[in-house]
mmCIF file of C-alpha atoms and ligand atoms in Angstrom:
data_model
loop_
_atom_site.group_PDB
_atom_site.id
_atom_site.type_symbol
_atom_site.label_atom_id
_atom_site.label_comp_id
_atom_site.label_asym_id
_atom_site.label_seq_id
_atom_site.Cartn_x
_atom_site.Cartn_y
_atom_site.Cartn_z
ATOM 1 C CA MET A 223 -2.627 19.095 -24.629
ATOM 2 C CA ARG A 224 -4.135 19.547 -21.683
ATOM 3 C CA PRO A 225 -4.997 16.734 -19.827
ATOM 4 C CA SER A 226 -8.159 15.161 -19.388
ATOM 5 C CA ARG A 227 -10.790 16.523 -16.117
ATOM 6 C CA SER A 228 -9.903 12.368 -14.873
ATOM 7 C CA LEU A 229 -6.440 12.747 -14.383
ATOM 8 C CA LEU A 230 -6.850 16.350 -12.167
ATOM 9 C CA SER A 231 -4.490 15.995 -9.796
ATOM 10 C CA ARG A 232 -4.323 18.218 -6.883
ATOM 11 C CA VAL A 233 -1.134 18.352 -4.415
ATOM 12 C CA ALA A 234 -1.387 19.619 -1.489
ATOM 13 C CA VAL A 235 1.923 19.689 0.766
ATOM 14 C CA LEU A 236 1.796 21.673 4.565
ATOM 15 C CA GLY A 237 4.995 22.611 5.280
ATOM 16 C CA ALA A 238 6.342 23.199 1.952
ATOM 17 C CA ALA A 239 9.340 25.993 3.119
ATOM 18 C CA GLY A 240 10.869 22.896 5.569
ATOM 19 C CA GLY A 241 14.145 20.658 4.321
ATOM 20 C CA ILE A 242 11.457 17.490 3.551
ATOM 21 C CA GLY A 243 9.428 20.081 1.701
ATOM 22 C CA GLN A 244 11.275 22.224 -0.844
ATOM 23 C CA PRO A 245 13.060 18.940 -2.358
ATOM 24 C CA LEU A 246 9.298 16.992 -2.347
ATOM 25 C CA SER A 247 7.563 20.110 -3.184
ATOM 26 C CA LEU A 248 10.440 20.078 -5.937
ATOM 27 C CA LEU A 249 9.603 16.354 -7.359
ATOM 28 C CA LEU A 250 6.145 16.913 -7.206
ATOM 29 C CA LYS A 251 6.204 19.756 -9.766
ATOM 30 C CA CYS A 252 8.155 17.542 -12.212
ATOM 31 C CA SER A 253 6.119 15.037 -12.750
ATOM 32 C CA PRO A 254 3.638 14.675 -14.960
ATOM 33 C CA LEU A 255 1.269 13.210 -12.153
ATOM 34 C CA VAL A 256 0.440 16.285 -10.474
ATOM 35 C CA THR A 257 -1.385 19.077 -12.626
ATOM 36 C CA LYS A 258 -1.957 21.288 -9.527
ATOM 37 C CA LEU A 259 -0.109 22.126 -5.887
ATOM 38 C CA SER A 260 -0.612 23.884 -3.816
ATOM 39 C CA LEU A 261 2.402 25.669 -1.267
ATOM 40 C CA TYR A 262 1.975 26.116 2.639
ATOM 41 C CA ASP A 263 4.117 26.886 5.071
ATOM 42 C CA ILE A 264 3.558 29.465 8.614
ATOM 43 C CA ARG A 265 6.659 30.554 6.439
ATOM 44 C CA GLY A 266 7.841 30.148 2.911
ATOM 45 C CA ALA A 267 6.393 29.769 0.774
ATOM 46 C CA PRO A 268 5.796 31.637 -1.487
ATOM 47 C CA GLY A 269 8.595 32.251 -2.319
ATOM 48 C CA VAL A 270 9.596 28.056 -2.895
ATOM 49 C CA ALA A 271 5.995 28.502 -4.668
ATOM 50 C CA ALA A 272 7.816 31.230 -7.068
ATOM 51 C CA ASP A 273 11.213 29.803 -7.566
ATOM 52 C CA LEU A 274 9.122 26.184 -8.319
ATOM 53 C CA SER A 275 6.429 28.136 -10.831
ATOM 54 C CA HIS A 276 10.060 28.775 -13.818
ATOM 55 C CA ILE A 277 10.446 25.104 -14.495
ATOM 56 C CA PRO A 278 8.600 24.015 -17.304
ATOM 57 C CA SER A 279 6.109 20.864 -16.104
ATOM 58 C CA PRO A 280 2.209 20.968 -16.495
ATOM 59 C CA ALA A 281 1.988 21.132 -12.680
ATOM 60 C CA GLU A 282 0.869 24.949 -12.160
ATOM 61 C CA VAL A 283 2.109 26.018 -8.736
ATOM 62 C CA THR A 284 0.889 28.205 -6.380
ATOM 63 C CA GLY A 285 2.490 29.484 -2.375
ATOM 64 C CA TYR A 286 0.776 30.288 0.815
ATOM 65 C CA ALA A 287 0.514 32.451 2.923
ATOM 66 C CA ALA A 288 1.105 31.488 6.765
ATOM 67 C CA GLU A 289 -3.119 32.852 6.527
ATOM 68 C CA GLU A 290 -4.263 31.495 3.856
ATOM 69 C CA LEU A 291 -4.347 27.691 5.009
ATOM 70 C CA GLU A 292 -7.757 27.715 3.956
ATOM 71 C CA GLU A 293 -7.484 28.602 0.288
ATOM 72 C CA ALA A 294 -4.544 26.145 0.422
ATOM 73 C CA VAL A 295 -6.046 22.802 1.231
ATOM 74 C CA ASN A 296 -9.671 23.885 -0.432
ATOM 75 C CA GLY A 297 -10.182 21.324 -3.528
ATOM 76 C CA ALA A 298 -7.316 18.971 -2.472
ATOM 77 C CA GLU A 299 -7.479 15.631 -3.729
ATOM 78 C CA LEU A 300 -4.040 14.472 -1.931
ATOM 79 C CA VAL A 301 -2.590 16.221 1.049
ATOM 80 C CA LEU A 302 1.004 15.543 2.728
ATOM 81 C CA ILE A 303 1.856 16.882 5.591
ATOM 82 C CA PRO A 304 5.660 17.379 5.866
ATOM 83 C CA ALA A 305 4.764 20.372 9.103
ATOM 84 C CA GLY A 306 6.558 20.314 11.968
ATOM 85 C CA ILE A 307 10.047 19.772 14.197
ATOM 86 C CA PRO A 308 13.126 17.276 13.138
ATOM 87 C CA ARG A 309 15.780 16.159 15.472
ATOM 88 C CA LYS A 310 18.580 16.982 16.837
ATOM 89 C CA PRO A 311 21.231 14.463 18.576
ATOM 90 C CA GLY A 312 19.801 12.736 21.235
ATOM 91 C CA MET A 313 15.937 12.987 20.740
ATOM 92 C CA THR A 314 14.531 10.376 20.030
ATOM 93 C CA ARG A 315 10.827 10.412 17.989
ATOM 94 C CA ASP A 316 8.723 11.045 20.520
ATOM 95 C CA ASP A 317 10.918 14.222 21.766
ATOM 96 C CA LEU A 318 8.933 15.740 19.042
ATOM 97 C CA PHE A 319 4.887 14.634 20.405
ATOM 98 C CA ASN A 320 3.783 17.999 21.625
ATOM 99 C CA ALA A 321 5.509 20.387 19.265
ATOM 100 C CA ASN A 322 4.667 17.687 16.429
ATOM 101 C CA ALA A 323 0.768 16.647 17.464
ATOM 102 C CA GLY A 324 0.145 20.263 17.749
ATOM 103 C CA ILE A 325 0.914 21.081 14.305
ATOM 104 C CA VAL A 326 -0.768 18.085 12.495
ATOM 105 C CA ARG A 327 -3.542 18.443 14.913
ATOM 106 C CA ASP A 328 -4.747 22.007 13.924
ATOM 107 C CA LEU A 329 -3.896 21.221 10.485
ATOM 108 C CA THR A 330 -5.632 17.997 10.587
ATOM 109 C CA VAL A 331 -8.572 20.291 11.342
ATOM 110 C CA ALA A 332 -8.209 22.565 8.181
ATOM 111 C CA VAL A 333 -8.146 19.306 5.459
ATOM 112 C CA GLY A 334 -11.167 17.838 7.673
ATOM 113 C CA HIS A 335 -13.181 21.206 7.057
ATOM 114 C CA HIS A 336 -12.216 22.426 3.651
ATOM 115 C CA ALA A 337 -10.959 19.053 2.204
ATOM 116 C CA PRO A 338 -12.725 16.016 3.705
ATOM 117 C CA LYS A 339 -13.049 14.273 0.737
ATOM 118 C CA ALA A 340 -8.652 14.409 1.139
ATOM 119 C CA ILE A 341 -6.134 11.813 1.120
ATOM 120 C CA ILE A 342 -4.763 12.162 3.364
ATOM 121 C CA GLY A 343 -0.373 11.988 3.195
ATOM 122 C CA VAL A 344 1.095 12.944 7.396
ATOM 123 C CA ILE A 345 5.722 12.959 7.806
ATOM 124 C CA ALA A 346 6.127 14.648 9.858
ATOM 125 C CA ASN A 347 6.898 12.716 13.228
ATOM 126 C CA PRO A 348 7.233 10.550 15.718
ATOM 127 C CA VAL A 349 3.956 9.507 12.536
ATOM 128 C CA ASN A 350 3.835 6.265 15.079
ATOM 129 C CA SER A 351 1.781 9.027 17.012
ATOM 130 C CA THR A 352 0.796 11.765 14.819
ATOM 131 C CA VAL A 353 -1.747 9.532 12.646
ATOM 132 C CA PRO A 354 -4.106 8.132 15.137
ATOM 133 C CA VAL A 355 -4.093 12.568 16.293
ATOM 134 C CA ALA A 356 -5.295 13.418 13.066
ATOM 135 C CA ALA A 357 -7.923 10.445 13.003
ATOM 136 C CA GLU A 358 -9.115 11.421 16.661
ATOM 137 C CA THR A 359 -9.019 14.977 14.633
ATOM 138 C CA LEU A 360 -11.101 13.866 12.108
ATOM 139 C CA ARG A 361 -13.268 12.234 13.563
ATOM 140 C CA LYS A 362 -14.325 14.414 15.789
ATOM 141 C CA ILE A 363 -15.062 16.572 12.795
ATOM 142 C CA GLY A 364 -17.333 13.770 11.403
ATOM 143 C CA VAL A 365 -15.499 13.138 8.726
ATOM 144 C CA TYR A 366 -11.954 10.501 9.662
ATOM 145 C CA ASP A 367 -12.226 7.758 6.947
ATOM 146 C CA PRO A 368 -9.367 5.331 7.719
ATOM 147 C CA ALA A 369 -9.292 4.610 4.180
ATOM 148 C CA ARG A 370 -7.859 8.323 3.481
ATOM 149 C CA LEU A 371 -4.775 8.741 5.998
ATOM 150 C CA PHE A 372 -1.775 7.354 5.863
ATOM 151 C CA GLY A 373 1.600 7.629 7.229
ATOM 152 C CA ILE A 374 4.124 7.611 4.763
ATOM 153 C CA THR A 375 6.926 4.723 6.710
ATOM 154 C CA THR A 376 8.184 4.395 2.083
ATOM 155 C CA LEU A 377 11.721 6.080 3.834
ATOM 156 C CA ASP A 378 11.932 2.668 5.588
ATOM 157 C CA VAL A 379 11.085 1.028 2.282
ATOM 158 C CA VAL A 380 13.514 2.804 0.373
ATOM 159 C CA ARG A 381 16.160 2.952 3.034
ATOM 160 C CA ALA A 382 15.952 -1.550 3.260
ATOM 161 C CA ARG A 383 15.886 -1.407 -1.387
ATOM 162 C CA ALA A 384 19.303 0.190 -0.673
ATOM 163 C CA PHE A 385 20.988 -1.456 2.113
ATOM 164 C CA VAL A 386 19.839 -4.800 0.040
ATOM 165 C CA ALA A 387 21.182 -4.246 -2.932
ATOM 166 C CA GLU A 388 24.650 -3.471 -1.645
ATOM 167 C CA ALA A 389 25.181 -5.911 0.695
ATOM 168 C CA LEU A 390 23.947 -8.352 -2.372
ATOM 169 C CA ARG A 391 24.775 -6.145 -4.871
ATOM 170 C CA LEU A 392 21.782 -6.012 -6.539
ATOM 171 C CA ASN A 393 20.009 -3.675 -8.600
ATOM 172 C CA PRO A 394 18.999 -1.272 -6.275
ATOM 173 C CA TYR A 395 15.817 -1.489 -8.873
ATOM 174 C CA ASP A 396 15.218 -4.387 -8.477
ATOM 175 C CA VAL A 397 14.222 -5.513 -4.635
ATOM 176 C CA ASP A 398 11.392 -5.081 -2.722
ATOM 177 C CA VAL A 399 11.261 -5.474 0.645
ATOM 178 C CA SER A 400 8.197 -4.982 3.216
ATOM 179 C CA VAL A 401 8.698 -3.095 6.629
ATOM 180 C CA ILE A 402 6.106 -3.929 9.104
ATOM 181 C CA GLY A 403 5.034 -2.245 12.342
ATOM 182 C CA GLY A 404 5.697 0.855 12.002
ATOM 183 C CA HIS A 405 8.417 4.672 12.246
ATOM 184 C CA SER A 406 10.454 4.265 14.921
ATOM 185 C CA GLY A 407 13.350 2.110 16.118
ATOM 186 C CA LYS A 408 12.709 -1.336 16.731
ATOM 187 C CA THR A 409 9.038 -1.038 16.301
ATOM 188 C CA ILE A 410 10.233 -1.051 11.884
ATOM 189 C CA VAL A 411 10.073 -4.010 11.473
ATOM 190 C CA PRO A 412 12.730 -5.120 7.749
ATOM 191 C CA LEU A 413 11.208 -8.510 6.342
ATOM 192 C CA LEU A 414 14.426 -9.203 4.753
ATOM 193 C CA SER A 415 13.496 -12.744 5.217
ATOM 194 C CA ARG A 416 13.328 -13.759 0.861
ATOM 195 C CA PHE A 417 17.187 -12.245 0.482
ATOM 196 C CA PRO A 418 17.704 -16.249 0.915
ATOM 197 C CA ALA A 419 21.368 -15.487 0.111
ATOM 198 C CA LEU A 420 22.179 -13.129 3.420
ATOM 199 C CA SER A 421 23.705 -14.970 6.086
ATOM 200 C CA GLN A 422 21.122 -14.604 8.841
ATOM 201 C CA GLU A 423 24.519 -12.170 10.114
ATOM 202 C CA GLN A 424 23.385 -10.100 7.374
ATOM 203 C CA VAL A 425 20.172 -9.858 8.028
ATOM 204 C CA GLN A 426 20.554 -9.352 12.274
ATOM 205 C CA GLN A 427 23.310 -6.279 11.301
ATOM 206 C CA LEU A 428 21.091 -4.881 7.883
ATOM 207 C CA THR A 429 17.451 -4.907 10.886
ATOM 208 C CA HIS A 430 19.674 -2.333 12.966
ATOM 209 C CA ARG A 431 20.759 -0.309 10.998
ATOM 210 C CA ILE A 432 16.986 0.082 8.615
ATOM 211 C CA GLN A 433 15.369 0.528 12.651
ATOM 212 C CA PHE A 434 18.276 2.880 13.033
ATOM 213 C CA ALA A 435 18.759 4.721 9.850
ATOM 214 C CA GLY A 436 17.933 8.345 10.434
ATOM 215 C CA ASP A 437 19.900 8.529 13.507
ATOM 216 C CA GLU A 438 22.739 7.303 11.712
ATOM 217 C CA VAL A 439 21.191 11.002 9.147
ATOM 218 C CA VAL A 440 20.251 13.004 12.919
ATOM 219 C CA LYS A 441 23.978 12.081 13.237
ATOM 220 C CA ALA A 442 25.635 13.092 10.655
ATOM 221 C CA LYS A 443 23.464 16.887 10.085
ATOM 222 C CA ALA A 444 25.155 17.280 13.324
ATOM 223 C CA GLY A 445 22.097 19.114 14.643
ATOM 224 C CA THR A 446 21.228 20.849 11.754
ATOM 225 C CA GLY A 447 18.326 18.674 10.814
ATOM 226 C CA SER A 448 17.189 15.075 9.838
ATOM 227 C CA ALA A 449 16.914 13.229 6.563
ATOM 228 C CA THR A 450 14.985 15.017 3.344
ATOM 229 C CA LEU A 451 16.280 14.912 1.118
ATOM 230 C CA SER A 452 15.558 10.789 1.236
ATOM 231 C CA MET A 453 12.489 11.262 3.189
ATOM 232 C CA ALA A 454 11.781 13.844 0.257
ATOM 233 C CA TYR A 455 12.624 10.798 -2.502
ATOM 234 C CA ALA A 456 11.207 8.786 -0.156
ATOM 235 C CA GLY A 457 7.110 10.658 0.151
ATOM 236 C CA SER A 458 7.153 11.666 -4.274
ATOM 237 C CA GLU A 459 7.486 7.421 -4.542
ATOM 238 C CA TRP A 460 4.453 7.634 -1.678
ATOM 239 C CA THR A 461 2.282 10.244 -3.778
ATOM 240 C CA PHE A 462 3.327 9.335 -7.047
ATOM 241 C CA ALA A 463 1.575 5.309 -5.774
ATOM 242 C CA MET A 464 -1.855 7.182 -4.173
ATOM 243 C CA LEU A 465 -1.861 9.079 -6.705
ATOM 244 C CA LYS A 466 -1.827 6.616 -9.909
ATOM 245 C CA ALA A 467 -4.222 5.242 -7.671
ATOM 246 C CA LEU A 468 -6.391 6.919 -7.947
ATOM 247 C CA ARG A 469 -6.685 7.179 -11.374
ATOM 248 C CA GLY A 470 -8.301 3.918 -11.199
ATOM 249 C CA ASP A 471 -4.670 1.623 -12.106
ATOM 250 C CA LYS A 472 -4.159 -1.409 -10.706
ATOM 251 C CA GLY A 473 -1.928 -3.508 -8.331
ATOM 252 C CA ILE A 474 -0.142 -0.955 -6.785
ATOM 253 C CA VAL A 475 0.801 -1.955 -3.618
ATOM 254 C CA GLU A 476 2.811 -0.297 -0.584
ATOM 255 C CA CYS A 477 4.158 -0.585 3.086
ATOM 256 C CA CYS A 478 2.198 2.518 4.288
ATOM 257 C CA TYR A 479 0.769 3.505 8.283
ATOM 258 C CA VAL A 480 -2.776 2.690 8.457
ATOM 259 C CA GLU A 481 -5.844 2.024 10.410
ATOM 260 C CA ASN A 482 -5.842 -1.961 10.706
ATOM 261 C CA ASP A 483 -7.911 -4.235 12.646
ATOM 262 C CA LEU A 484 -6.399 -7.082 10.622
ATOM 263 C CA GLN A 485 -3.589 -7.586 11.952
ATOM 264 C CA GLN A 486 -2.559 -6.661 15.508
ATOM 265 C CA PRO A 487 -5.154 -6.409 16.886
ATOM 266 C CA SER A 488 -3.592 -4.502 19.696
ATOM 267 C CA CYS A 489 -2.570 -1.443 17.805
ATOM 268 C CA ARG A 490 -5.072 0.272 16.011
ATOM 269 C CA PHE A 491 -3.084 1.946 13.553
ATOM 270 C CA PHE A 492 0.069 -0.568 11.378
ATOM 271 C CA ALA A 493 2.169 -0.320 8.633
ATOM 272 C CA CYS A 494 2.152 -3.626 5.899
ATOM 273 C CA PRO A 495 0.875 -3.770 2.901
ATOM 274 C CA VAL A 496 -2.090 -1.971 1.691
ATOM 275 C CA GLU A 497 -3.585 -2.004 -1.387
ATOM 276 C CA LEU A 498 -4.044 1.086 -3.247
ATOM 277 C CA GLY A 499 -7.489 2.107 -5.093
ATOM 278 C CA LYS A 500 -9.472 5.243 -5.413
ATOM 279 C CA GLY A 501 -10.658 5.357 -1.877
ATOM 280 C CA GLY A 502 -7.928 5.662 -0.967
ATOM 281 C CA VAL A 503 -6.430 2.389 1.224
ATOM 282 C CA GLU A 504 -8.611 -0.745 -0.941
ATOM 283 C CA ARG A 505 -7.463 -3.485 0.755
ATOM 284 C CA VAL A 506 -5.231 -3.907 3.510
ATOM 285 C CA LEU A 507 -2.882 -7.362 2.110
ATOM 286 C CA PRO A 508 -2.671 -10.640 4.116
ATOM 287 C CA MET A 509 0.271 -10.726 6.523
ATOM 288 C CA PRO A 510 2.985 -12.009 4.587
ATOM 289 C CA GLU A 511 4.914 -15.090 5.772
ATOM 290 C CA LEU A 512 7.398 -14.412 9.006
ATOM 291 C CA ASN A 513 10.169 -16.405 9.990
ATOM 292 C CA VAL A 514 11.000 -17.411 13.741
ATOM 293 C CA TYR A 515 13.736 -13.768 13.730
ATOM 294 C CA GLU A 516 11.257 -11.337 12.090
ATOM 295 C CA GLN A 517 8.170 -13.340 14.907
ATOM 296 C CA GLN A 518 10.487 -12.492 17.351
ATOM 297 C CA LEU A 519 11.268 -8.649 16.118
ATOM 298 C CA LEU A 520 6.888 -8.297 15.447
ATOM 299 C CA GLU A 521 6.429 -9.396 19.393
ATOM 300 C CA THR A 522 8.924 -5.870 20.822
ATOM 301 C CA CYS A 523 7.855 -3.877 17.488
ATOM 302 C CA ILE A 524 3.862 -4.577 19.630
ATOM 303 C CA PRO A 525 3.838 -3.098 22.609
ATOM 304 C CA ALA A 526 5.838 -0.581 21.617
ATOM 305 C CA LEU A 527 4.017 0.193 18.710
ATOM 306 C CA HIS A 528 0.948 -0.389 20.892
ATOM 307 C CA ASP A 529 2.044 2.758 23.417
ATOM 308 C CA GLU A 530 3.240 5.484 21.163
ATOM 309 C CA CYS A 531 -0.238 4.732 19.386
ATOM 310 C CA GLY A 532 -2.334 5.175 21.873
ATOM 311 C CA LYS A 533 -0.375 8.048 22.967
ATOM 312 C CA GLY A 534 -1.722 10.362 19.221
ATOM 313 C CA ILE A 535 -5.488 8.580 20.387
ATOM 314 C CA GLU A 536 -5.339 9.925 23.596
ATOM 315 C CA LEU A 537 -4.305 13.183 22.792
ATOM 316 C CA GLY A 538 -6.668 13.184 19.890
ATOM 317 C CA VAL A 539 -10.226 12.057 21.498
ATOM 318 C CA LYS A 540 -9.010 14.864 24.210
ATOM 319 C CA THR A 541 -8.436 17.435 22.017
ATOM 320 C CA HIS A 542 -11.206 19.861 22.492
ATOM 321 C CA LEU A 543 -12.432 22.116 18.882
ATOM 322 C CA THR A 544 -13.206 25.679 19.879
ATOM 323 C CA PRO A 545 -15.880 26.563 17.674
ATOM 324 C CA ASP A 546 -14.067 28.211 14.446
ATOM 325 C CA GLU A 547 -12.825 25.103 14.696
HETATM 326 P P1 NAD B 846 11.736 21.393 8.353
HETATM 327 O O1 NAD B 846 12.124 22.143 10.793
HETATM 328 O O2 NAD B 846 13.000 21.157 8.266
HETATM 329 O O3 NAD B 846 10.898 21.929 8.185
HETATM 330 C C1 NAD B 846 9.232 22.488 8.721
HETATM 331 C C2 NAD B 846 8.562 22.688 8.049
HETATM 332 O O4 NAD B 846 6.954 22.521 8.679
HETATM 333 C C3 NAD B 846 9.133 23.937 7.549
HETATM 334 O O5 NAD B 846 9.169 25.388 6.850
HETATM 335 C C4 NAD B 846 8.100 25.652 8.929
HETATM 336 O O6 NAD B 846 7.975 26.307 8.690
HETATM 337 C C5 NAD B 846 7.134 24.176 8.922
HETATM 338 N N1 NAD B 846 5.442 24.623 9.672
HETATM 339 C C6 NAD B 846 6.334 24.231 11.069
HETATM 340 N N2 NAD B 846 4.666 24.224 11.750
HETATM 341 C C7 NAD B 846 3.491 24.213 10.598
HETATM 342 C C8 NAD B 846 2.699 25.070 10.192
HETATM 343 N N3 NAD B 846 1.709 24.927 11.551
HETATM 344 N N4 NAD B 846 1.968 24.568 9.639
HETATM 345 C C9 NAD B 846 3.157 24.769 8.050
HETATM 346 N N5 NAD B 846 3.847 24.909 7.750
HETATM 347 C C10 NAD B 846 4.509 24.564 9.311
HETATM 348 O O7 NAD B 846 12.099 19.733 9.261
HETATM 349 P P2 NAD B 846 12.082 18.898 8.585
HETATM 350 O O8 NAD B 846 13.351 18.090 7.976
HETATM 351 O O9 NAD B 846 11.383 19.117 7.248
HETATM 352 O O10 NAD B 846 11.217 17.730 8.675
HETATM 353 C C11 NAD B 846 9.572 17.669 8.623
HETATM 354 C C12 NAD B 846 9.092 16.566 10.107
HETATM 355 O O11 NAD B 846 9.383 14.963 8.802
HETATM 356 C C13 NAD B 846 10.032 16.248 11.193
HETATM 357 O O12 NAD B 846 8.962 16.191 12.262
HETATM 358 C C14 NAD B 846 10.647 15.427 10.665
HETATM 359 O O13 NAD B 846 10.607 14.221 11.405
HETATM 360 C C15 NAD B 846 9.340 14.480 9.310
HETATM 361 N N6 NAD B 846 10.631 12.975 9.121
HETATM 362 C C16 NAD B 846 9.541 11.954 8.846
HETATM 363 C C17 NAD B 846 9.741 11.083 8.160
HETATM 364 C C18 NAD B 846 9.150 9.651 7.660
HETATM 365 O O14 NAD B 846 9.806 8.932 8.107
HETATM 366 N N7 NAD B 846 8.276 10.219 8.077
HETATM 367 C C19 NAD B 846 11.534 11.480 7.210
HETATM 368 C C20 NAD B 846 12.075 12.255 7.452
HETATM 369 C C21 NAD B 846 11.996 13.382 8.924
HETATM 370 C C1 LMR B 847 13.453 9.242 9.310
HETATM 371 O O1 LMR B 847 13.172 8.203 9.534
HETATM 372 O O2 LMR B 847 15.172 9.366 8.866
HETATM 373 C C2 LMR B 847 12.996 9.691 10.138
HETATM 374 O O3 LMR B 847 11.584 9.634 10.650
HETATM 375 C C3 LMR B 847 13.476 11.039 11.103
HETATM 376 C C4 LMR B 847 14.289 11.287 12.484
HETATM 377 O O4 LMR B 847 13.600 11.353 12.978
HETATM 378 O O5 LMR B 847 15.058 10.357 11.845
#
């Protein structure tokens, strides 16, 4: 039976041939929630699409070559952007800003023109800055809707769930953790106070591990890249939640990095629990109650997040659109 019109979900992955792009595309191809999957990259996307198209699932997969960006995003309801350079040992995410801000900017221009109503999920780092770049770029084109632009910080939640479950010997599927703030080091603020079984020492160790888990993977991969498989998993979890909300499912809450003047007046973008809906952000939930330790973590997060966010806003505001953009 063909899916009904209301259940059609067109997802585009930009950067689909990369370390994240490939496994993310595989997970999306295997989901009954996706009916059309457009894969774009500056190299290799048609090959990835040909490979995935042999999997018997409803999603129709098409790969687009470098010069076919417009066709790739045309009509997409959800666009995921993992395109960008990953870290090497010794680098911070902020070191990726110069390279990746331009990539996100260019891809966002195309989405703004050819899929102006699409929900956009930015994965490319530094997320704290690339999301504001995308926001200001969309604003220049005249199609910015804060409810439709997300930084995907689900990997922090996924890690928090895995590490807390391990520490407390719980089934990870039964563990839910909110992670607020941003997606870099001390801007990542896991809220572990809802687990009274954790000692304060465990909370501190787990907090540090969640904040610097990305470095753990970068170090282990020894120069060949950063987290790809766990990010693909996290990105697919976020995408499935978003697609369910788009089709009308209620009560879906995810921690995401969104424009948000409710939580922290000094940070225009802030990750927090968000109820998803047919238009993207349905509602930013009230700030969870923080204990003294979490409050301290937040106080450390805010100035760094303010700066990283501001850097993205500044570049986005300065960006110049050429006549054909
Ligand atoms: P990768 O180098 O393996 O893949 C990136 C892909 O992007 C490549 O295939 C490349 O050809 C493509 N690309 C580059 N410029 C492009 C453009 N203009 N248009 C389309 N495609 C383009 O890197 P990766 O490991 O997949 O990581 C990608 C990004 O995701 C990095 O910036 C990384 O830091 C980030 N990341 C974010 C999170 C998160 O939690 N948000 C987690 C892990 C990694
Ligand atoms: C992560 O958290 O794993 C990603 O942001 C990639 C990185 O550079 O650490």
